[in-house]
Structures are given as structure tokens and as C-alpha cells.
Amino acid sequence: MTPAENAQLALLLEVAGTPKPGNVDRRRDLDDLRFEHFLAGAVGSGEGLRMAADGVSVGAAFERAVEGMSQQEGGNTQFGCLLLLVPLVKAAAESDGDLTPDESDEGLTPDAVTRVVESTTVADAADFYRSFEHVDVAVGEPPTDASELDVRRGADAIPALESRELTLYDVMELSADRDGNAREWTSGFGRTFAAADAICDDDGPVPDRAARAFLDLLAEEPDTLVATQHGDEVAAAVSEWADDARGDEAAAERLAEALVAEGVNPGTTADITAAALFVALERGLRV
Amino acid sequence: MTPAENAQLALLLEVAGTPKPGNVDRRRDLDDLRFEHFLAGAVGSGEGLRMAADGVSVGAAFERAVEGMSQQEGGNTQFGCLLLLVPLVKAAAESDGDLTPDESDEGLTPDAVTRVVESTTVADAADFYRSFEHVDVAVGEPPTDASELDVRRGADAIPALESRELTLYDVMELSADRDGNAREWTSGFGRTFAAADAICDDDGPVPDRAARAFLDLLAEEPDTLVATQHGDEVAAAVSEWADDARGDEAAAERLAEALVAEGVNPGTTADITAAALFVALERGLRV
């Protein structure tokens, strides 16, 4: 499979894995966000993912992917997943040697994806802000000194980006302290690659491996979307509960029921799980 | 969404619909054929479906779609679905007016897809036979006077196709009496369009509509894959049982358990369900 196909498959395998407490999965829907919205989101993301593999800039490919993802009635399904997948797809395609035959063909590595994200421009940042106009994304308040950069302003924030000469990487640095996806961008996708290794080393059907990787990631670090929506204490408590549920299927199912009932959605952890599935597929994991 | 995207989404919605007695669905796997194999099959089919929309011949697009579908370890997941979807996608793309601006833009109709299948050539038939080399497909014995055209011969049958000057449409006519998909080809996709109307007129989440459409199709006509694998009597009994289960969710669940346990797989009915979902999406059904 091509990098773009592996990314689309990663989106589908992520949502198929169950139980993934608090998230839509093969066995659970939320009230207005159902399994089929994720299927349609994965299909619609395809064109943007192929653009990333074909050498289009991260921002333009991401905006196209988000636009396509949004062609379903559930709202935001995979915005965060795509924020991780687009640079990973670009790095994977480049390391295949098709686009940069002069670089050593080292495969998809933390260094390769870091080169991609560090090369982003102010234009990529502008495309990122435009992406928020396609779909409602749950985000926290911007820093007090950065309200003009609030992503909820969409394209209206672009003049501020341009006057400050902020690249997309710079934007991610500004929110790395409170957004787990931004932190992946600025730390060599460390949790993504570690989870990919765990998925490759695990046994059994891939969606089951994805569910276990999700629970491990959630236990290891509080989910930043949960922290944004419910506060740091809830996020910490969810991670403790996830830790207790590791290796205990019945406990994981109870946690899934409880989080869905409470409307607690560890979405950032699901994003990193999807990114890890992509890296695992690129490293030869077969479905 | 484009026709190729709608076709990919139709593949995913078909497998998500539950209960679809005897088939893999959101709640059930078979022993060696699991949900994730269908996810990967749908992803891999994308390139061939896009070729069909871009005006490539039915045979070449179908062979590419089957090759891509086969890049997973479950074996044949969606061969029959693709046999219906490829000409439907081609007809939908042509009726969008992009490819044949001189024809009236009547939309995707039985006449439009019939023009596509009737235009197939001997080269399309050869590509169809080559497709059987990518994956094992459950098929019946060929007619006694046509053993040299046994699809299990793969590309070895091409000289016979060529000497008899058989188009892909001719090949479908030869098996229309015992294969429900071939019968769709030679009868204006009648069951496909009727089921699409029913799906559009139905209410609720699309995968639930797909499951109801599947049960209706199965009740209305014995599944030809079941007839091939288990005989006409079993196929007729399954259809009677499906008829009893219509509108009775508990009975449909019992039927699903029973057919999975017996290894009875109404796969042709699932193929027509996927094709019907595609037509419904082209007619504006939203997920």
C-alpha cells in the first residue's frame, strides 16, 4: 500500500479498535457522532493525504484533507488525526526516495518527520487556520498574549500570523504545553513512534492491538482534549482509571461505558493511536 | 463526494451494517475473514475506482481495484461488490457530464449503466479473467459446453475468449442464470436500483438502512453464492428464514448467529447491497 493508503487505513483501524474508552469504536457510538461518520471522514480525507504524498505543502494538504473529512454530518471526526498524519505521510513519501532521491533512504523516522514539520512556512500556518472554517474543533483558550492567534478566528487570524512571521511549526510550539498533538510535532513524534513499536511487537488482530495501544497511551499521560473540556483533575483521574484497566478487558469495557455516559472523550489519545497505526503499517505491519 | 469516493464509502457502509446474517458486519467476524480485512479491501480498491471514474475501461479498472483489494490477509472481501461498482462508477462519472458532454445529463440510471456494460470488449473480458489471479473467488462450475471459459483458469482462458470474440458483457450473459451479480449486469441493475430507492426512502442511520435492505434482498431472492456453495435448497431455505426475520430484530440476530455458525455466507446479496448504497449516495443520501 502507498503512504496515503496506509494513512486512510490507519484512520479506519483506529475507529475499529474496541474498547477505546470514551471514543466511538466498533461497538460504541456517541449521541450525534457515529461510526459511519468516521468511515465517511476517512474516505473524504483521501485526496488530501494523496496530496501530502505527492509533495504538496503540509498546510495545503491538511486543509484539503480536513475539507474532505468534513463531508459528513457528524462534525469533527479526524481533525487531530490528520494533523499528525499529513506530515507523517509526507515524510514517508519523501523517505521512499521518490521526491528527494539525493537524501539517504532511511525510512520513516523521527528525524525525517521533524525535517518536514520544521520546514513548514507562514503559508502552511495560514492554511491550518483556514482549516478551522471547515469544521468545529474543540480547542482551549489561547494564551492571554495571543488572542489574535485564536484558531477559532479561522482565516481572520492570518494577518496576525503574517505580521509575526509565524510558521505552522511556530504555531504548534505556542500550544505544545496544552495540546498533545502540537507536542508530537515539536518532540519528534515521540509517543507516536513508541506506540508504533508496541503495536508491531504486539500479537493478534490489528484493531485489538490499536485498542491496547490506546489504553497504554491514555494510562501514560493525561489526554489534553479531556483536560481542555473537563479540566486537569478529570484528565488525571481518567488516566489513573485507564492504568487500572490495562490488561483487564472487563475493566476496560466498564471504563468505556462510564466515559461515554459522562461525555468524556480522550480524543488526542485516539489521534496518536491513529498516527502510531500509520507508522506501524509503513514498517510492514499487515492487516 | 466524487463517484469513486461514494463507491469506497458504499463498501464501508455495507460492512458496517448489522445484522447482515451470514456476513462479516460491525458486530461479527468469520474465522479467518474479519472486519479489518474489509476496511483494508475498501482502501485498496480506491485507485481502481478512481480509474473507472476517469474513463479507464471497465476491465482494466476492475482488475486494478481487485488487485488493490487483495492487499490484505483475509482473501476475497469485495470482488463481487467491485464487479457491480466499477460500471456504476463509470456510468455515474459519465453522467456527471465530464466525459460525455454531448449526452443528456440524466444522472445515474439503469440505461446509463447498461450502456457502459454493453460497451465492454473482449479486452475487458480478458482483464476480468486476469482478476481471478489476484484472489481466490468462490465460483460454481462452468456450463458443460464452456469448460475452457472456467474463470478459475484465469489468464489461461484468454485465448478461448478471443477466439470466440466474447466481450465481458457476453461472459456475464453466460453466467446470468446462476450468478446474481452477472444477472444485475444483464438486467439493467434492476435489484440494485430498487434497493437504492428503498434505502433512500428508509429512515435512520445509513448502516441500519443497509442491514434492512440486505434482509429484504435476501428474502426476495435466494442468494446465488449460497446456492453455489450449499445447493439450491439451502439457498431457498435461507431466503424463507430471512423473510420471517424482516422487521424482527431478535429474529434477524438469531439468523445471523445461525448462518455464521453454519458457514452460510449470502455474499451476492451483500454485493448488491453495496451497489445499492452507492446509487443511494449518488442520489444524495448523506451520512
Coordinates of C-alpha atoms in Angstrom, one line a residue:
Chain A
M1 CA 0.0 0.0 0.0
T2 CA 1.1 3.6 -0.6
P3 CA 1.6 6.0 2.3
A4 CA -1.7 7.7 1.5
E5 CA -3.5 4.4 1.6
N6 CA -1.8 3.4 4.8
A7 CA -2.9 6.6 6.4
Q8 CA -6.5 6.1 5.3
L9 CA -6.4 2.6 6.6
A10 CA -4.9 3.8 9.9
L11 CA -7.9 6.1 10.3
L12 CA -10.2 3.1 9.8
L13 CA -8.3 0.8 12.0
E14 CA -8.3 3.3 14.8
V15 CA -12.0 3.7 14.9
A16 CA -12.5 -0.1 14.5
G17 CA -10.4 -0.9 17.7
T18 CA -12.5 -1.6 20.7
P19 CA -12.8 -0.9 23.6
K20 CA -11.3 2.6 23.2
P21 CA -12.9 4.1 26.3
G22 CA -14.7 7.4 25.6
N23 CA -14.4 7.2 21.9
V24 CA -16.5 6.0 19.0
D25 CA -15.3 2.5 18.2
R26 CA -16.6 -0.7 16.5
R27 CA -19.0 -1.3 19.4
R28 CA -20.0 2.2 20.5
D29 CA -21.5 5.4 19.0
L30 CA -21.8 8.7 20.8
D31 CA -25.2 10.5 20.5
D32 CA -24.6 12.5 17.4
L33 CA -21.2 11.1 16.3
R34 CA -21.5 7.7 15.0
F35 CA -19.2 5.0 13.5
E36 CA -20.3 5.8 9.9
H37 CA -19.2 9.4 10.3
F38 CA -15.7 8.2 10.8
L39 CA -15.9 5.9 7.8
A40 CA -17.0 8.9 5.6
G41 CA -14.3 11.1 7.2
A42 CA -11.6 8.5 6.3
V43 CA -12.9 8.3 2.7
G44 CA -13.1 12.1 2.3
S45 CA -9.6 12.5 3.7
G46 CA -8.1 10.5 0.9
E47 CA -7.4 13.3 -1.6
G48 CA -5.6 15.5 0.9
L49 CA -3.5 12.5 2.1
R50 CA -2.5 11.8 -1.5
M51 CA -1.6 15.4 -2.0
A52 CA 0.8 15.2 1.0
A53 CA 2.4 12.1 -0.5
D54 CA 2.7 13.9 -3.9
G55 CA 4.8 16.7 -2.4
V56 CA 2.1 19.4 -1.8
S57 CA 2.8 21.6 1.3
V58 CA 1.7 20.4 4.7
G59 CA -0.8 23.2 5.1
A60 CA -2.5 22.8 1.7
A61 CA -2.7 19.0 2.0
F62 CA -4.0 19.3 5.6
E63 CA -6.7 21.8 4.6
R64 CA -7.8 19.6 1.7
A65 CA -7.9 16.6 4.0
V66 CA -10.0 18.4 6.6
E67 CA -12.3 19.8 3.9
G68 CA -12.9 16.2 2.6
M69 CA -13.2 14.8 6.1
S70 CA -16.0 17.3 6.9
Q71 CA -18.3 16.0 4.1
Q72 CA -20.4 14.1 6.6
E73 CA -23.0 15.1 9.2
G74 CA -21.2 14.1 12.4
G75 CA -18.9 17.1 12.6
N76 CA -15.3 16.8 13.5
T77 CA -14.1 13.2 13.3
Q78 CA -10.4 13.2 12.5
F79 CA -9.0 16.7 12.5
G80 CA -6.4 15.8 15.1
C81 CA -5.5 12.5 13.4
L82 CA -4.9 14.4 10.1
L83 CA -2.7 17.0 11.9
L84 CA -0.4 14.1 12.8
L85 CA -0.8 12.0 9.6
V86 CA -0.2 14.7 7.0
P87 CA 3.4 15.4 7.9
L88 CA 4.0 11.7 8.6
V89 CA 2.7 10.8 5.1
K90 CA 4.9 13.5 3.6
A91 CA 7.9 12.2 5.4
A92 CA 7.1 8.6 4.4
A93 CA 6.7 9.5 0.8
E94 CA 10.0 11.5 0.8
S95 CA 11.9 8.8 2.5
D96 CA 10.6 6.3 -0.2
G97 CA 13.1 8.2 -2.3
D98 CA 10.6 9.4 -4.9
L99 CA 10.8 13.0 -4.1
T100 CA 14.3 13.5 -2.6
P101 CA 16.5 10.9 -4.2
D102 CA 19.6 12.8 -3.0
E103 CA 18.8 12.1 0.7
S104 CA 19.7 8.7 2.2
D105 CA 16.7 6.4 2.2
E106 CA 16.5 5.9 5.9
G107 CA 12.7 5.2 6.0
L108 CA 10.1 6.9 8.1
T109 CA 12.0 8.2 11.2
P110 CA 11.5 10.8 13.9
D111 CA 14.3 12.8 12.2
A112 CA 12.5 12.6 8.8
V113 CA 9.2 13.8 10.1
T114 CA 10.9 16.5 12.2
R115 CA 12.5 17.8 9.0
V116 CA 9.1 18.0 7.4
V117 CA 7.4 19.9 10.3
E118 CA 10.4 22.2 10.8
S119 CA 10.2 23.2 7.1
T120 CA 6.7 24.5 7.4
T121 CA 6.1 28.1 6.4
V122 CA 3.8 31.0 7.2
A123 CA 1.7 29.9 4.3
D124 CA 1.2 26.5 6.0
A125 CA 0.1 28.3 9.1
A126 CA -2.4 30.3 7.1
D127 CA -3.8 27.0 5.6
F128 CA -4.0 25.5 9.0
Y129 CA -6.1 28.4 10.3
R130 CA -8.3 28.2 7.2
S131 CA -8.9 24.5 8.0
F132 CA -10.9 25.6 11.1
E133 CA -13.5 27.1 8.8
H134 CA -14.5 23.6 7.5
V135 CA -15.5 22.1 10.8
D136 CA -16.0 22.9 14.5
V137 CA -13.0 21.7 16.5
A138 CA -12.9 21.6 20.3
V139 CA -10.0 23.9 21.4
G140 CA -8.9 25.6 24.6
E141 CA -8.4 29.3 25.1
P142 CA -5.3 30.8 23.5
P143 CA -2.6 32.2 25.8
T144 CA -3.5 35.6 27.2
D145 CA -0.9 37.3 25.0
A146 CA -2.1 35.6 21.8
S147 CA -5.8 36.1 21.5
E148 CA -5.3 37.4 18.0
L149 CA -4.0 33.9 17.1
D150 CA -7.1 32.1 18.5
V151 CA -7.7 29.3 15.9
R152 CA -11.4 29.9 16.3
R153 CA -10.8 33.1 14.3
G154 CA -10.1 31.0 11.3
A155 CA -8.7 32.9 8.3
D156 CA -9.3 36.2 10.2
A157 CA -6.1 35.4 12.2
I158 CA -3.9 35.2 9.1
P159 CA -2.8 38.9 9.1
A160 CA -1.5 38.4 12.7
L161 CA 0.3 35.2 11.6
E162 CA 1.9 37.1 8.7
S163 CA 2.9 40.1 10.7
R164 CA 4.5 37.9 13.4
E165 CA 6.0 35.7 10.6
L166 CA 4.8 32.5 12.4
T167 CA 5.3 29.2 10.6
L168 CA 3.0 26.3 11.3
Y169 CA 5.8 24.8 13.4
D170 CA 5.9 28.0 15.4
V171 CA 2.1 27.8 15.9
M172 CA 2.5 24.3 17.3
E173 CA 5.3 25.4 19.6
L174 CA 2.9 28.0 21.1
S175 CA 0.3 25.4 22.1
A176 CA 2.6 22.4 22.8
D177 CA 2.2 22.9 26.6
R178 CA -1.6 22.2 26.4
D179 CA -2.2 20.2 23.2
G180 CA -0.8 16.7 22.9
N181 CA -0.8 16.8 19.1
A182 CA 1.2 20.0 19.0
R183 CA 3.6 18.4 21.4
E184 CA 4.1 15.5 19.0
W185 CA 5.0 18.0 16.3
T186 CA 7.7 19.6 18.5
S187 CA 9.1 16.5 20.0
G188 CA 9.9 14.2 17.1
F189 CA 6.5 12.4 17.3
G190 CA 8.0 10.5 20.3
R191 CA 4.8 9.0 21.6
T192 CA 3.7 8.1 18.1
F193 CA 6.9 6.1 17.3
A194 CA 6.9 4.4 20.7
A195 CA 3.3 3.3 20.3
A196 CA 4.0 2.1 16.7
D197 CA 6.8 -0.1 18.1
A198 CA 4.4 -1.5 20.7
I199 CA 1.8 -2.2 18.0
C200 CA 4.3 -4.0 15.9
D201 CA 5.6 -6.1 18.8
D202 CA 2.0 -7.0 20.0
D203 CA 0.1 -10.0 18.7
G204 CA -3.3 -10.6 17.3
P205 CA -5.7 -8.7 15.1
V206 CA -4.6 -5.1 14.4
P207 CA -7.7 -3.4 15.8
D208 CA -7.2 -5.3 19.1
R209 CA -3.6 -4.0 19.1
A210 CA -4.9 -0.5 18.5
A211 CA -7.2 -0.7 21.5
R212 CA -4.4 -1.9 23.7
A213 CA -2.1 0.9 22.4
F214 CA -4.8 3.5 23.1
L215 CA -5.2 2.3 26.7
D216 CA -1.5 2.3 27.3
L217 CA -1.1 5.9 25.8
L218 CA -4.1 7.1 28.0
A219 CA -2.6 5.5 31.1
E220 CA 0.8 7.0 30.5
E221 CA -0.3 10.6 30.0
P222 CA -3.5 12.6 30.6
D223 CA -5.4 13.4 27.5
T224 CA -5.2 17.0 26.6
L225 CA -8.6 17.1 25.0
V226 CA -10.1 15.8 28.2
A227 CA -8.1 18.4 30.1
T228 CA -9.4 21.2 27.8
Q229 CA -13.0 20.1 28.1
H230 CA -13.2 18.9 31.7
G231 CA -10.1 20.2 33.5
D232 CA -6.7 18.7 34.5
E233 CA -8.1 16.8 37.5
V234 CA -10.6 14.8 35.4
A235 CA -7.9 14.2 32.8
A236 CA -5.6 12.8 35.5
A237 CA -8.3 10.7 37.0
V238 CA -9.2 9.2 33.6
S239 CA -5.5 8.2 33.1
E240 CA -5.4 6.5 36.5
W241 CA -8.5 4.6 35.7
A242 CA -7.1 3.6 32.3
D243 CA -3.9 2.4 34.1
D244 CA -6.1 0.1 36.3
A245 CA -7.9 -1.2 33.2
R246 CA -4.7 -2.3 31.4
G247 CA -4.8 -6.0 30.7
D248 CA -8.3 -6.3 32.2
E249 CA -10.9 -6.4 29.4
A250 CA -13.9 -6.2 31.7
A251 CA -12.5 -3.1 33.4
A252 CA -11.7 -1.6 30.1
E253 CA -15.3 -2.2 29.0
R254 CA -16.6 -0.6 32.2
L255 CA -14.4 2.4 31.7
A256 CA -15.7 2.7 28.1
E257 CA -19.3 2.7 29.3
A258 CA -18.6 5.2 32.0
L259 CA -16.7 7.7 29.8
V260 CA -19.3 7.6 27.1
A261 CA -22.0 8.1 29.7
E262 CA -20.1 11.1 31.1
G263 CA -19.3 12.6 27.7
V264 CA -15.5 12.3 28.4
N265 CA -13.7 11.9 25.1
P266 CA -9.9 11.2 25.1
G267 CA -9.7 12.3 21.5
T268 CA -6.0 13.3 21.5
T269 CA -5.0 9.9 22.6
A270 CA -7.1 8.5 19.7
D271 CA -5.2 10.8 17.3
I272 CA -1.8 9.5 18.5
T273 CA -3.1 5.9 18.2
A274 CA -4.1 6.5 14.5
A275 CA -0.7 8.1 13.9
A276 CA 1.0 5.1 15.5
L277 CA -1.0 2.7 13.4
F278 CA 0.2 4.5 10.3
V279 CA 3.9 4.2 11.3
A280 CA 3.3 0.5 12.1
L281 CA 1.8 -0.1 8.7
E282 CA 4.7 1.8 7.0
R283 CA 7.0 -0.5 8.9
G284 CA 5.4 -3.6 7.4
L285 CA 2.5 -4.4 9.7
R286 CA 0.0 -6.4 7.7
V287 CA -3.8 -6.5 8.2
Chain B
M1 CA -18.1 13.4 -2.7
T2 CA -16.9 12.1 -6.1
P3 CA -18.3 8.8 -7.6
A4 CA -15.1 7.0 -6.6
E5 CA -15.4 8.3 -3.0
N6 CA -19.0 7.3 -2.9
A7 CA -18.1 3.8 -4.1
Q8 CA -15.4 3.4 -1.4
L9 CA -17.9 4.7 1.2
A10 CA -20.5 2.2 0.0
L11 CA -18.1 -0.6 0.6
L12 CA -17.5 0.6 4.1
L13 CA -21.2 1.2 4.9
E14 CA -22.1 -2.2 3.6
V15 CA -19.7 -4.0 6.0
A16 CA -20.7 -1.7 8.9
G17 CA -24.4 -2.5 8.6
T18 CA -25.6 -5.1 11.2
P19 CA -27.1 -7.6 11.4
K20 CA -26.4 -8.8 7.9
P21 CA -26.9 -12.5 8.5
G22 CA -24.1 -14.8 7.4
N23 CA -21.7 -11.9 6.6
V24 CA -19.0 -10.0 8.3
D25 CA -20.5 -6.9 9.8
R26 CA -19.9 -4.3 12.5
R27 CA -20.7 -7.0 15.2
R28 CA -19.4 -10.2 13.6
D29 CA -16.3 -11.7 12.2
L30 CA -15.9 -15.0 10.5
D31 CA -13.0 -17.3 11.5
D32 CA -10.4 -16.1 9.0
L33 CA -12.2 -13.2 7.5
R34 CA -12.5 -10.2 9.8
F35 CA -13.9 -6.7 9.7
E36 CA -10.5 -5.1 9.2
H37 CA -9.9 -7.1 6.1
F38 CA -12.9 -5.3 4.6
L39 CA -11.6 -2.0 5.7
A40 CA -8.3 -2.7 4.0
G41 CA -10.1 -4.0 1.0
A42 CA -12.0 -0.8 0.6
V43 CA -8.9 1.3 1.0
G44 CA -7.0 -0.8 -1.6
S45 CA -9.9 -0.6 -4.1
G46 CA -9.7 3.2 -4.3
E47 CA -7.2 3.5 -7.1
G48 CA -9.2 1.2 -9.4
L49 CA -12.4 3.0 -8.6
R50 CA -10.8 6.3 -9.5
M51 CA -9.6 4.8 -12.8
A52 CA -13.2 3.9 -13.6
A53 CA -14.3 7.4 -12.9
D54 CA -11.5 8.8 -15.0
G55 CA -12.7 6.9 -18.1
V56 CA -10.4 3.8 -18.0
S57 CA -12.1 0.7 -19.4
V58 CA -14.3 -1.4 -17.1
G59 CA -11.9 -4.4 -17.3
A60 CA -8.7 -2.5 -16.5
A61 CA -10.3 -0.5 -13.7
F62 CA -11.8 -3.7 -12.2
E63 CA -8.6 -5.6 -12.4
R64 CA -6.8 -2.7 -10.6
A65 CA -9.5 -2.5 -8.0
V66 CA -9.3 -6.2 -7.3
E67 CA -5.5 -6.1 -7.1
G68 CA -5.7 -3.3 -4.6
M69 CA -8.5 -5.0 -2.6
S70 CA -6.4 -8.1 -2.3
Q71 CA -3.6 -6.4 -0.3
Q72 CA -4.8 -7.8 3.0
E73 CA -4.6 -11.3 4.5
G74 CA -8.3 -12.2 4.6
G75 CA -8.6 -13.2 1.0
N76 CA -11.6 -12.2 -1.1
T77 CA -13.5 -9.5 0.5
Q78 CA -15.2 -7.4 -2.2
F79 CA -14.7 -8.9 -5.6
G80 CA -18.4 -9.1 -6.3
C81 CA -19.1 -5.7 -4.9
L82 CA -16.5 -4.2 -7.3
L83 CA -17.9 -6.1 -10.3
L84 CA -21.1 -4.1 -9.7
L85 CA -19.5 -0.8 -8.5
V86 CA -16.9 -0.4 -11.4
P87 CA -19.5 0.0 -14.2
L88 CA -21.8 2.0 -11.9
V89 CA -18.9 4.4 -11.0
K90 CA -18.1 4.8 -14.7
A91 CA -21.7 5.5 -15.6
A92 CA -22.0 8.0 -12.7
A93 CA -18.9 9.8 -13.8
E94 CA -20.0 9.9 -17.4
S95 CA -23.5 11.2 -16.5
D96 CA -21.9 13.9 -14.5
G97 CA -21.1 15.3 -17.9
D98 CA -17.4 15.5 -17.5
L99 CA -16.6 12.7 -20.0
T100 CA -19.5 12.8 -22.4
P101 CA -20.8 16.4 -22.5
D102 CA -22.7 15.6 -25.7
E103 CA -25.1 13.2 -23.9
S104 CA -28.0 14.5 -21.9
D105 CA -27.1 14.7 -18.2
E106 CA -29.7 12.3 -17.0
G107 CA -27.9 11.2 -13.9
L108 CA -27.1 7.6 -12.9
T109 CA -29.8 5.5 -14.4
P110 CA -30.3 1.8 -15.4
D111 CA -30.0 3.0 -19.1
A112 CA -26.7 4.7 -18.3
V113 CA -25.1 1.7 -16.7
T114 CA -26.5 -0.6 -19.3
R115 CA -24.7 1.5 -22.0
V116 CA -21.5 1.0 -20.0
V117 CA -21.7 -2.7 -19.6
E118 CA -23.0 -3.3 -23.2
S119 CA -19.9 -1.3 -24.4
T120 CA -17.4 -3.7 -22.8
T121 CA -15.0 -5.5 -25.2
V122 CA -13.0 -8.7 -25.4
A123 CA -10.1 -6.8 -23.8
D124 CA -12.4 -6.1 -20.8
A125 CA -13.2 -9.8 -20.6
A126 CA -9.5 -10.7 -20.6
D127 CA -8.9 -8.2 -17.8
F128 CA -11.8 -9.8 -15.8
Y129 CA -10.2 -13.2 -16.2
R130 CA -6.8 -11.8 -15.1
S131 CA -8.5 -10.5 -11.9
F132 CA -9.1 -14.0 -10.7
E133 CA -5.3 -14.4 -10.4
H134 CA -5.2 -11.8 -7.6
V135 CA -7.5 -13.6 -5.2
D136 CA -9.4 -16.9 -4.7
V137 CA -13.1 -16.3 -5.6
A138 CA -15.8 -18.9 -4.8
V139 CA -17.4 -19.8 -8.1
G140 CA -19.5 -22.6 -9.5
E141 CA -18.7 -25.0 -12.2
P142 CA -18.9 -23.5 -15.7
P143 CA -21.6 -24.8 -18.1
T144 CA -20.6 -28.2 -19.6
D145 CA -20.0 -26.7 -23.0
A146 CA -17.8 -23.9 -21.6
S147 CA -15.1 -25.5 -19.5
E148 CA -12.4 -23.7 -21.5
L149 CA -14.1 -20.5 -20.1
D150 CA -13.8 -21.5 -16.5
V151 CA -12.8 -18.3 -14.6
R152 CA -10.6 -20.5 -12.4
R153 CA -8.3 -20.8 -15.4
G154 CA -7.5 -17.0 -15.0
A155 CA -5.4 -15.6 -17.9
D156 CA -5.1 -19.1 -19.4
A157 CA -8.7 -18.7 -20.6
I158 CA -8.0 -15.6 -22.6
P159 CA -7.2 -17.3 -26.0
A160 CA -10.6 -19.0 -25.8
L161 CA -12.3 -15.6 -25.1
E162 CA -10.5 -14.2 -28.0
S163 CA -11.3 -17.0 -30.5
R164 CA -14.9 -16.8 -29.5
E165 CA -14.9 -13.0 -29.5
L166 CA -16.6 -12.8 -26.2
T167 CA -16.9 -9.4 -24.5
L168 CA -17.2 -9.0 -20.8
Y169 CA -21.0 -8.5 -21.2
D170 CA -21.1 -11.8 -23.2
V171 CA -19.3 -13.5 -20.3
M172 CA -21.9 -12.2 -17.9
E173 CA -24.7 -13.4 -20.1
L174 CA -23.2 -16.9 -20.0
S175 CA -23.5 -17.0 -16.2
A176 CA -26.5 -14.9 -15.6
D177 CA -28.7 -17.9 -14.8
R178 CA -26.6 -18.9 -11.8
D179 CA -24.8 -15.7 -10.6
G180 CA -26.8 -12.8 -9.2
N181 CA -24.1 -10.3 -10.0
A182 CA -24.0 -11.3 -13.6
R183 CA -27.8 -11.0 -13.7
E184 CA -27.5 -7.4 -12.5
W185 CA -25.2 -6.7 -15.4
T186 CA -27.6 -8.1 -18.0
S187 CA -30.9 -6.7 -16.5
G188 CA -30.2 -3.0 -16.0
F189 CA -29.1 -3.5 -12.4
G190 CA -32.7 -3.8 -11.5
R191 CA -32.4 -5.1 -8.0
T192 CA -29.6 -2.5 -7.3
F193 CA -31.7 0.5 -8.3
A194 CA -34.8 -0.9 -6.5
A195 CA -32.8 -1.4 -3.2
A196 CA -31.3 2.1 -3.6
D197 CA -34.8 3.6 -3.7
A198 CA -35.7 1.6 -0.6
I199 CA -32.6 2.9 1.2
C200 CA -33.3 6.5 0.2
D201 CA -36.9 6.2 1.4
D202 CA -36.0 4.5 4.7
D203 CA -35.2 6.4 7.9
G204 CA -32.3 6.4 10.4
P205 CA -28.6 5.8 10.3
V206 CA -27.4 4.6 6.9
P207 CA -25.8 1.3 8.2
D208 CA -29.1 0.4 9.7
R209 CA -30.8 1.0 6.4
A210 CA -28.2 -1.1 4.7
A211 CA -28.9 -4.0 7.1
R212 CA -32.7 -3.8 6.3
A213 CA -32.0 -3.6 2.6
F214 CA -29.8 -6.7 2.8
L215 CA -32.5 -8.6 4.6
D216 CA -35.2 -7.6 2.1
L217 CA -33.0 -8.5 -0.8
L218 CA -32.2 -11.9 0.8
A219 CA -35.9 -12.6 1.5
E220 CA -36.9 -11.7 -2.1
E221 CA -34.5 -13.9 -3.9
P222 CA -32.2 -16.8 -3.0
D223 CA -28.5 -15.8 -2.8
T224 CA -26.6 -17.3 -5.7
L225 CA -23.3 -17.7 -3.7
V226 CA -25.2 -19.7 -1.1
A227 CA -26.7 -21.8 -3.9
T228 CA -23.2 -22.4 -5.4
Q229 CA -21.7 -23.4 -2.1
H230 CA -24.6 -25.2 -0.4
G231 CA -27.2 -26.0 -3.1
D232 CA -30.5 -24.5 -4.2
E233 CA -32.5 -26.0 -1.3
V234 CA -30.3 -24.3 1.3
A235 CA -30.4 -21.0 -0.6
A236 CA -34.2 -21.2 -0.7
A237 CA -34.5 -22.0 3.0
V238 CA -32.2 -19.1 3.9
S239 CA -34.4 -16.7 2.0
E240 CA -37.6 -18.0 3.7
W241 CA -35.9 -17.6 7.1
A242 CA -34.8 -14.1 6.1
D243 CA -38.4 -13.3 5.1
D244 CA -39.5 -14.4 8.6
A245 CA -36.9 -12.2 10.2
R246 CA -37.9 -9.0 8.4
G247 CA -38.9 -6.3 10.9
D248 CA -38.0 -8.6 13.8
E249 CA -34.5 -7.6 15.1
A250 CA -34.2 -10.5 17.5
A251 CA -35.0 -13.0 14.7
A252 CA -32.5 -11.3 12.5
E253 CA -29.8 -11.6 15.2
R254 CA -30.7 -15.3 15.6
L255 CA -30.4 -15.8 11.9
A256 CA -27.1 -14.1 11.9
E257 CA -25.7 -16.4 14.6
A258 CA -27.1 -19.5 12.9
L259 CA -25.7 -18.6 9.4
V260 CA -22.2 -17.7 10.8
A261 CA -22.2 -21.0 12.8
E262 CA -23.1 -23.0 9.6
G263 CA -20.7 -21.1 7.4
V264 CA -23.5 -19.9 5.1
N265 CA -22.5 -16.6 3.5
P266 CA -25.0 -14.8 1.4
G267 CA -22.3 -12.8 -0.3
T268 CA -24.0 -11.9 -3.6
T269 CA -26.8 -10.2 -1.6
A270 CA -24.1 -8.2 0.2
D271 CA -22.7 -7.2 -3.2
I272 CA -26.0 -5.9 -4.3
T273 CA -26.4 -4.1 -1.0
A274 CA -23.1 -2.3 -1.5
A275 CA -24.1 -1.4 -5.1
A276 CA -27.4 0.0 -3.9
L277 CA -25.7 2.1 -1.2
F278 CA -23.5 3.6 -4.0
V279 CA -26.6 4.5 -6.1
A280 CA -28.3 6.0 -3.0
L281 CA -25.2 8.1 -2.2
E282 CA -25.0 9.3 -5.8
R283 CA -28.7 10.3 -5.4
G284 CA -27.9 12.5 -2.5
L285 CA -28.1 10.2 0.6
R286 CA -26.0 11.8 3.3
V287 CA -24.1 10.0 6.0

